[in-house]
Amino acid sequence: MKLILDAGGVIVYPAFGHWRYGAAMLRPPVGDTLTSEAYLRAHEACKHFMREDVRIDTEAEEYAMRLRYFEAMNEMVPWGLARWQVEELAHDFVENTARMGVYADVRAYLPRFQERFGLGLLSDTSPSLKRVFENAGIWRYFDAHVFSTDVGALKPDPAMYARILALLGARAEDCLFVDDLPRNLRGAEKAGMRAVQMARAENVERWDGPVVTDFAELEAYAEALEGKG
């Protein structure tokens, strides 16, 4: 059996409390606005600049998208930043891996998962996630990976599941997909995979299928499935 893991909520978490916050954004004047109505309104108006359902291949392309977002936010909030400061926000978000934390059990279990089951990564994300995983020393444990920006689609689009199956050379029925979001788990089931929810946080929206809360429970669940197979 192959294990296919999502990234956010399964392997990594937002180190500063939200996926849209980078380290440089915590400094004034930007940091002073993050909970304001002006910031939230501007974000809703500008978030289309950093879509993860379009094809991009490089961090340079990701930076260009993030720069357009921060340029628009700087005008709308407004932050009153100089051009170089806006560019600094974009560079920091793409290049500074501190914006994501790695769950405590990840480094111990990923090599075990790879050796025992084979391991794939399927995530709605941009190219800079690879930098995060490389910095954490965990990129090497994945036999195949698919980002939404590789495909130009987000889960639960069938194209996402089809791509990771093709790269792993695996049949859907021989794979267990792990995600925190019910819609993505249901998409995996529609693609023919088995699915289990990773609910590390208490406020995760639960689905009506199997649930685990850490990698120890995931390992036990996957081994039990193999025993039944």
PDB file of C-alpha atoms in Angstrom:
ATOM      1  CA  MET A   1       0.000   0.000   0.000  1.00  0.00           C
ATOM      2  CA  LYS A   2       1.082   3.559  -0.745  1.00  0.00           C
ATOM      3  CA  LEU A   3       0.518   6.418   1.690  1.00  0.00           C
ATOM      4  CA  ILE A   4      -0.320   9.764   0.087  1.00  0.00           C
ATOM      5  CA  LEU A   5      -0.134  12.740   2.444  1.00  0.00           C
ATOM      6  CA  ASP A   6      -1.418  16.278   2.278  1.00  0.00           C
ATOM      7  CA  ALA A   7       0.983  18.930   3.621  1.00  0.00           C
ATOM      8  CA  GLY A   8      -0.943  21.556   5.607  1.00  0.00           C
ATOM      9  CA  GLY A   9      -2.508  20.191   8.774  1.00  0.00           C
ATOM     10  CA  VAL A  10      -0.790  16.831   8.242  1.00  0.00           C
ATOM     11  CA  ILE A  11       2.942  17.590   7.989  1.00  0.00           C
ATOM     12  CA  VAL A  12       3.215  21.355   8.521  1.00  0.00           C
ATOM     13  CA  TYR A  13       1.274  24.091  10.268  1.00  0.00           C
ATOM     14  CA  PRO A  14       1.228  27.916   9.971  1.00  0.00           C
ATOM     15  CA  ALA A  15       3.940  29.026  12.397  1.00  0.00           C
ATOM     16  CA  PHE A  16       2.491  32.523  12.820  1.00  0.00           C
ATOM     17  CA  GLY A  17      -1.133  31.509  13.237  1.00  0.00           C
ATOM     18  CA  HIS A  18      -2.367  31.724   9.655  1.00  0.00           C
ATOM     19  CA  TRP A  19      -1.228  30.392   6.283  1.00  0.00           C
ATOM     20  CA  ARG A  20      -1.240  33.906   4.818  1.00  0.00           C
ATOM     21  CA  TYR A  21       1.245  35.366   7.329  1.00  0.00           C
ATOM     22  CA  GLY A  22       4.964  35.574   6.613  1.00  0.00           C
ATOM     23  CA  ALA A  23       7.566  36.552   9.217  1.00  0.00           C
ATOM     24  CA  ALA A  24       8.134  40.051   7.791  1.00  0.00           C
ATOM     25  CA  MET A  25       4.392  40.739   7.930  1.00  0.00           C
ATOM     26  CA  LEU A  26       4.480  40.644  11.727  1.00  0.00           C
ATOM     27  CA  ARG A  27       6.549  43.838  11.872  1.00  0.00           C
ATOM     28  CA  PRO A  28       4.916  47.308  11.952  1.00  0.00           C
ATOM     29  CA  PRO A  29       3.150  48.783  10.146  1.00  0.00           C
ATOM     30  CA  VAL A  30       1.829  45.602   8.510  1.00  0.00           C
ATOM     31  CA  GLY A  31       1.658  43.626  11.725  1.00  0.00           C
ATOM     32  CA  ASP A  32      -0.462  46.318  13.339  1.00  0.00           C
ATOM     33  CA  THR A  33      -3.208  45.783  10.748  1.00  0.00           C
ATOM     34  CA  LEU A  34      -3.499  41.993  10.535  1.00  0.00           C
ATOM     35  CA  THR A  35      -6.650  41.782  12.671  1.00  0.00           C
ATOM     36  CA  SER A  36      -8.241  44.937  11.281  1.00  0.00           C
ATOM     37  CA  GLU A  37     -11.320  45.120   9.092  1.00  0.00           C
ATOM     38  CA  ALA A  38      -9.295  47.087   6.530  1.00  0.00           C
ATOM     39  CA  TYR A  39      -6.782  44.233   6.209  1.00  0.00           C
ATOM     40  CA  LEU A  40      -9.473  41.561   5.906  1.00  0.00           C
ATOM     41  CA  ARG A  41     -11.396  43.530   3.285  1.00  0.00           C
ATOM     42  CA  ALA A  42      -8.230  44.138   1.290  1.00  0.00           C
ATOM     43  CA  HIS A  43      -7.218  40.487   1.500  1.00  0.00           C
ATOM     44  CA  GLU A  44     -10.573  39.356   0.136  1.00  0.00           C
ATOM     45  CA  ALA A  45     -10.178  41.785  -2.754  1.00  0.00           C
ATOM     46  CA  CYS A  46      -6.552  40.820  -3.482  1.00  0.00           C
ATOM     47  CA  LYS A  47      -6.295  37.083  -2.776  1.00  0.00           C
ATOM     48  CA  HIS A  48      -6.884  36.250  -6.450  1.00  0.00           C
ATOM     49  CA  PHE A  49      -3.332  37.461  -7.131  1.00  0.00           C
ATOM     50  CA  MET A  50      -1.878  34.410  -5.351  1.00  0.00           C
ATOM     51  CA  ARG A  51      -4.006  31.601  -6.749  1.00  0.00           C
ATOM     52  CA  GLU A  52      -2.734  28.072  -6.323  1.00  0.00           C
ATOM     53  CA  ASP A  53      -5.017  26.622  -9.013  1.00  0.00           C
ATOM     54  CA  VAL A  54      -2.913  27.915 -11.913  1.00  0.00           C
ATOM     55  CA  ARG A  55       0.225  26.414 -13.459  1.00  0.00           C
ATOM     56  CA  ILE A  56       3.469  27.854 -12.156  1.00  0.00           C
ATOM     57  CA  ASP A  57       6.771  26.028 -12.079  1.00  0.00           C
ATOM     58  CA  THR A  58       9.245  28.213 -10.214  1.00  0.00           C
ATOM     59  CA  GLU A  59       9.669  30.301  -7.090  1.00  0.00           C
ATOM     60  CA  ALA A  60      10.313  33.268  -9.380  1.00  0.00           C
ATOM     61  CA  GLU A  61       6.781  32.946 -10.740  1.00  0.00           C
ATOM     62  CA  GLU A  62       5.445  32.506  -7.223  1.00  0.00           C
ATOM     63  CA  TYR A  63       7.326  35.637  -6.122  1.00  0.00           C
ATOM     64  CA  ALA A  64       5.809  37.650  -8.986  1.00  0.00           C
ATOM     65  CA  MET A  65       2.312  36.602  -7.909  1.00  0.00           C
ATOM     66  CA  ARG A  66       3.019  37.362  -4.261  1.00  0.00           C
ATOM     67  CA  LEU A  67       4.489  40.746  -5.205  1.00  0.00           C
ATOM     68  CA  ARG A  68       1.302  41.711  -7.051  1.00  0.00           C
ATOM     69  CA  TYR A  69      -0.678  40.740  -3.977  1.00  0.00           C
ATOM     70  CA  PHE A  70       1.423  42.863  -1.628  1.00  0.00           C
ATOM     71  CA  GLU A  71       1.448  45.785  -4.056  1.00  0.00           C
ATOM     72  CA  ALA A  72      -2.337  45.780  -4.097  1.00  0.00           C
ATOM     73  CA  MET A  73      -2.578  45.309  -0.327  1.00  0.00           C
ATOM     74  CA  ASN A  74      -0.180  48.215   0.216  1.00  0.00           C
ATOM     75  CA  GLU A  75      -2.546  50.469  -1.699  1.00  0.00           C
ATOM     76  CA  MET A  76      -5.782  49.199  -0.197  1.00  0.00           C
ATOM     77  CA  VAL A  77      -5.072  48.822   3.541  1.00  0.00           C
ATOM     78  CA  PRO A  78      -3.042  51.172   3.173  1.00  0.00           C
ATOM     79  CA  TRP A  79       0.372  50.399   4.687  1.00  0.00           C
ATOM     80  CA  GLY A  80       2.308  53.275   3.113  1.00  0.00           C
ATOM     81  CA  LEU A  81       5.322  51.106   2.323  1.00  0.00           C
ATOM     82  CA  ALA A  82       8.101  52.019  -0.080  1.00  0.00           C
ATOM     83  CA  ARG A  83       8.657  49.791  -3.114  1.00  0.00           C
ATOM     84  CA  TRP A  84      11.634  48.032  -1.543  1.00  0.00           C
ATOM     85  CA  GLN A  85       9.580  47.227   1.538  1.00  0.00           C
ATOM     86  CA  VAL A  86       6.821  45.662  -0.557  1.00  0.00           C
ATOM     87  CA  GLU A  87       9.433  43.593  -2.386  1.00  0.00           C
ATOM     88  CA  GLU A  88      10.867  42.517   0.976  1.00  0.00           C
ATOM     89  CA  LEU A  89       7.458  41.189   2.040  1.00  0.00           C
ATOM     90  CA  ALA A  90       7.197  39.123  -1.140  1.00  0.00           C
ATOM     91  CA  HIS A  91      10.727  37.743  -0.906  1.00  0.00           C
ATOM     92  CA  ASP A  92      10.287  36.885   2.758  1.00  0.00           C
ATOM     93  CA  PHE A  93       7.042  35.016   2.167  1.00  0.00           C
ATOM     94  CA  VAL A  94       8.482  32.881  -0.622  1.00  0.00           C
ATOM     95  CA  GLU A  95      12.002  32.339   0.710  1.00  0.00           C
ATOM     96  CA  ASN A  96      11.740  32.363   4.517  1.00  0.00           C
ATOM     97  CA  THR A  97      10.788  28.845   5.597  1.00  0.00           C
ATOM     98  CA  ALA A  98       9.987  30.039   9.127  1.00  0.00           C
ATOM     99  CA  ARG A  99       6.383  30.712   8.092  1.00  0.00           C
ATOM    100  CA  MET A 100       5.665  26.973   8.409  1.00  0.00           C
ATOM    101  CA  GLY A 101       6.356  24.717  11.347  1.00  0.00           C
ATOM    102  CA  VAL A 102       6.810  20.944  11.130  1.00  0.00           C
ATOM    103  CA  TYR A 103       4.782  18.774  13.498  1.00  0.00           C
ATOM    104  CA  ALA A 104       6.880  17.070  16.183  1.00  0.00           C
ATOM    105  CA  ASP A 105       6.299  13.496  14.976  1.00  0.00           C
ATOM    106  CA  VAL A 106       7.080  14.102  11.303  1.00  0.00           C
ATOM    107  CA  ARG A 107      10.833  13.495  11.219  1.00  0.00           C
ATOM    108  CA  ALA A 108      10.540  10.213  13.106  1.00  0.00           C
ATOM    109  CA  TYR A 109       7.704   8.754  11.048  1.00  0.00           C
ATOM    110  CA  LEU A 110       8.291   9.849   7.435  1.00  0.00           C
ATOM    111  CA  PRO A 111      11.316   7.575   6.892  1.00  0.00           C
ATOM    112  CA  ARG A 112       9.349   4.700   8.439  1.00  0.00           C
ATOM    113  CA  PHE A 113       6.374   5.416   6.197  1.00  0.00           C
ATOM    114  CA  GLN A 114       8.561   5.553   3.104  1.00  0.00           C
ATOM    115  CA  GLU A 115      10.281   2.271   3.903  1.00  0.00           C
ATOM    116  CA  ARG A 116       7.131   0.471   5.034  1.00  0.00           C
ATOM    117  CA  PHE A 117       4.559   1.731   2.546  1.00  0.00           C
ATOM    118  CA  GLY A 118       6.010   4.111  -0.041  1.00  0.00           C
ATOM    119  CA  LEU A 119       5.129   7.762   0.233  1.00  0.00           C
ATOM    120  CA  GLY A 120       3.514  10.430  -1.940  1.00  0.00           C
ATOM    121  CA  LEU A 121       2.778  14.110  -1.322  1.00  0.00           C
ATOM    122  CA  LEU A 122      -0.366  15.771  -2.700  1.00  0.00           C
ATOM    123  CA  SER A 123      -0.879  19.394  -1.709  1.00  0.00           C
ATOM    124  CA  ASP A 124      -2.695  22.563  -2.730  1.00  0.00           C
ATOM    125  CA  THR A 125       0.388  24.745  -2.647  1.00  0.00           C
ATOM    126  CA  SER A 126       3.067  26.654  -4.558  1.00  0.00           C
ATOM    127  CA  PRO A 127       6.693  25.782  -5.425  1.00  0.00           C
ATOM    128  CA  SER A 128       8.179  27.253  -2.221  1.00  0.00           C
ATOM    129  CA  LEU A 129       6.809  24.345  -0.181  1.00  0.00           C
ATOM    130  CA  LYS A 130       9.717  22.314  -1.530  1.00  0.00           C
ATOM    131  CA  ARG A 131      12.109  24.808   0.118  1.00  0.00           C
ATOM    132  CA  VAL A 132      10.275  24.342   3.441  1.00  0.00           C
ATOM    133  CA  PHE A 133      10.550  20.558   3.225  1.00  0.00           C
ATOM    134  CA  GLU A 134      14.186  20.644   2.138  1.00  0.00           C
ATOM    135  CA  ASN A 135      15.059  22.971   5.020  1.00  0.00           C
ATOM    136  CA  ALA A 136      13.322  20.592   7.411  1.00  0.00           C
ATOM    137  CA  GLY A 137      15.237  17.618   5.970  1.00  0.00           C
ATOM    138  CA  ILE A 138      12.088  15.742   4.942  1.00  0.00           C
ATOM    139  CA  TRP A 139      11.864  16.261   1.175  1.00  0.00           C
ATOM    140  CA  ARG A 140      13.894  13.127   0.465  1.00  0.00           C
ATOM    141  CA  TYR A 141      11.299  10.846   2.001  1.00  0.00           C
ATOM    142  CA  PHE A 142       8.730  11.356  -0.770  1.00  0.00           C
ATOM    143  CA  ASP A 143       8.778   8.996  -3.707  1.00  0.00           C
ATOM    144  CA  ALA A 144       6.575  11.381  -5.705  1.00  0.00           C
ATOM    145  CA  HIS A 145       4.945  14.740  -5.180  1.00  0.00           C
ATOM    146  CA  VAL A 146       2.212  16.793  -6.813  1.00  0.00           C
ATOM    147  CA  PHE A 147       1.490  20.447  -6.042  1.00  0.00           C
ATOM    148  CA  SER A 148      -1.677  22.137  -7.260  1.00  0.00           C
ATOM    149  CA  THR A 149       0.496  24.546  -9.233  1.00  0.00           C
ATOM    150  CA  ASP A 150       1.944  21.542 -11.104  1.00  0.00           C
ATOM    151  CA  VAL A 151      -1.531  20.656 -12.346  1.00  0.00           C
ATOM    152  CA  GLY A 152      -3.382  23.980 -12.403  1.00  0.00           C
ATOM    153  CA  ALA A 153      -6.138  22.590 -10.204  1.00  0.00           C
ATOM    154  CA  LEU A 154      -7.008  22.212  -6.530  1.00  0.00           C
ATOM    155  CA  LYS A 155      -8.208  19.148  -4.664  1.00  0.00           C
ATOM    156  CA  PRO A 156     -10.760  17.629  -4.982  1.00  0.00           C
ATOM    157  CA  ASP A 157     -10.278  17.992  -8.748  1.00  0.00           C
ATOM    158  CA  PRO A 158      -9.826  14.448 -10.131  1.00  0.00           C
ATOM    159  CA  ALA A 159      -6.730  15.574 -12.037  1.00  0.00           C
ATOM    160  CA  MET A 160      -4.843  15.991  -8.760  1.00  0.00           C
ATOM    161  CA  TYR A 161      -5.412  12.411  -7.640  1.00  0.00           C
ATOM    162  CA  ALA A 162      -4.769  11.045 -11.124  1.00  0.00           C
ATOM    163  CA  ARG A 163      -1.388  12.788 -11.301  1.00  0.00           C
ATOM    164  CA  ILE A 164      -0.047  11.424  -8.016  1.00  0.00           C
ATOM    165  CA  LEU A 165      -1.243   7.913  -8.855  1.00  0.00           C
ATOM    166  CA  ALA A 166       0.549   8.102 -12.198  1.00  0.00           C
ATOM    167  CA  LEU A 167       3.789   9.312 -10.624  1.00  0.00           C
ATOM    168  CA  LEU A 168       3.690   6.618  -7.964  1.00  0.00           C
ATOM    169  CA  GLY A 169       2.757   3.978 -10.527  1.00  0.00           C
ATOM    170  CA  ALA A 170       0.034   2.824  -8.148  1.00  0.00           C
ATOM    171  CA  ARG A 171      -3.555   1.705  -8.409  1.00  0.00           C
ATOM    172  CA  ALA A 172      -6.070   3.859  -6.543  1.00  0.00           C
ATOM    173  CA  GLU A 173      -7.329   0.910  -4.497  1.00  0.00           C
ATOM    174  CA  ASP A 174      -3.788   0.315  -3.227  1.00  0.00           C
ATOM    175  CA  CYS A 175      -3.448   3.851  -1.791  1.00  0.00           C
ATOM    176  CA  LEU A 176      -4.434   5.483   1.492  1.00  0.00           C
ATOM    177  CA  PHE A 177      -4.891   9.253   1.281  1.00  0.00           C
ATOM    178  CA  VAL A 178      -4.446  11.447   4.359  1.00  0.00           C
ATOM    179  CA  ASP A 179      -5.827  14.994   4.553  1.00  0.00           C
ATOM    180  CA  ASP A 180      -7.443  17.248   7.133  1.00  0.00           C
ATOM    181  CA  LEU A 181     -10.290  18.520   4.922  1.00  0.00           C
ATOM    182  CA  PRO A 182     -13.435  16.431   4.333  1.00  0.00           C
ATOM    183  CA  ARG A 183     -13.904  17.616   0.740  1.00  0.00           C
ATOM    184  CA  ASN A 184     -10.439  16.390  -0.216  1.00  0.00           C
ATOM    185  CA  LEU A 185     -10.974  13.042   1.485  1.00  0.00           C
ATOM    186  CA  ARG A 186     -14.243  12.552  -0.370  1.00  0.00           C
ATOM    187  CA  GLY A 187     -12.467  13.441  -3.608  1.00  0.00           C
ATOM    188  CA  ALA A 188      -9.908  10.724  -2.917  1.00  0.00           C
ATOM    189  CA  GLU A 189     -12.670   8.206  -2.292  1.00  0.00           C
ATOM    190  CA  LYS A 190     -14.315   9.152  -5.578  1.00  0.00           C
ATOM    191  CA  ALA A 191     -10.961   8.524  -7.238  1.00  0.00           C
ATOM    192  CA  GLY A 192     -10.999   5.000  -5.784  1.00  0.00           C
ATOM    193  CA  MET A 193      -8.605   5.496  -2.877  1.00  0.00           C
ATOM    194  CA  ARG A 194      -9.110   4.755   0.765  1.00  0.00           C
ATOM    195  CA  ALA A 195      -9.000   7.879   2.917  1.00  0.00           C
ATOM    196  CA  VAL A 196      -8.442   8.825   6.544  1.00  0.00           C
ATOM    197  CA  GLN A 197      -8.677  12.253   8.132  1.00  0.00           C
ATOM    198  CA  MET A 198      -5.768  13.729  10.068  1.00  0.00           C
ATOM    199  CA  ALA A 199      -7.334  15.787  12.863  1.00  0.00           C
ATOM    200  CA  ARG A 200      -4.361  17.201  14.742  1.00  0.00           C
ATOM    201  CA  ALA A 201      -6.366  20.268  15.814  1.00  0.00           C
ATOM    202  CA  GLU A 202      -9.547  20.033  17.860  1.00  0.00           C
ATOM    203  CA  ASN A 203     -11.358  22.509  15.605  1.00  0.00           C
ATOM    204  CA  VAL A 204     -10.898  20.481  12.417  1.00  0.00           C
ATOM    205  CA  GLU A 205     -14.190  19.918  10.611  1.00  0.00           C
ATOM    206  CA  ARG A 206     -14.788  16.196  11.037  1.00  0.00           C
ATOM    207  CA  TRP A 207     -16.040  13.935   8.291  1.00  0.00           C
ATOM    208  CA  ASP A 208     -18.004  10.710   8.600  1.00  0.00           C
ATOM    209  CA  GLY A 209     -15.064   8.401   7.828  1.00  0.00           C
ATOM    210  CA  PRO A 210     -12.036   7.176   9.800  1.00  0.00           C
ATOM    211  CA  VAL A 211     -10.008   9.735  11.773  1.00  0.00           C
ATOM    212  CA  VAL A 212      -6.505   9.752  13.280  1.00  0.00           C
ATOM    213  CA  THR A 213      -4.874  12.488  15.340  1.00  0.00           C
ATOM    214  CA  ASP A 214      -1.141  11.882  14.826  1.00  0.00           C
ATOM    215  CA  PHE A 215       1.326   9.770  12.875  1.00  0.00           C
ATOM    216  CA  ALA A 216       1.419   6.981  15.466  1.00  0.00           C
ATOM    217  CA  GLU A 217      -2.315   6.466  14.978  1.00  0.00           C
ATOM    218  CA  LEU A 218      -1.894   6.741  11.213  1.00  0.00           C
ATOM    219  CA  GLU A 219       0.757   4.021  11.199  1.00  0.00           C
ATOM    220  CA  ALA A 220      -1.460   1.705  13.238  1.00  0.00           C
ATOM    221  CA  TYR A 221      -4.435   2.387  10.965  1.00  0.00           C
ATOM    222  CA  ALA A 222      -2.440   1.780   7.779  1.00  0.00           C
ATOM    223  CA  GLU A 223      -1.007  -1.463   9.139  1.00  0.00           C
ATOM    224  CA  ALA A 224      -4.473  -2.631  10.133  1.00  0.00           C
ATOM    225  CA  LEU A 225      -5.705  -1.954   6.589  1.00  0.00           C
ATOM    226  CA  GLU A 226      -2.856  -3.980   5.147  1.00  0.00           C
ATOM    227  CA  GLY A 227      -3.660  -6.807   7.526  1.00  0.00           C
ATOM    228  CA  LYS A 228      -7.227  -6.859   6.205  1.00  0.00           C
ATOM    229  CA  GLY A 229      -6.058  -6.748   2.633  1.00  0.00           C
TER     230      GLY A 229
END
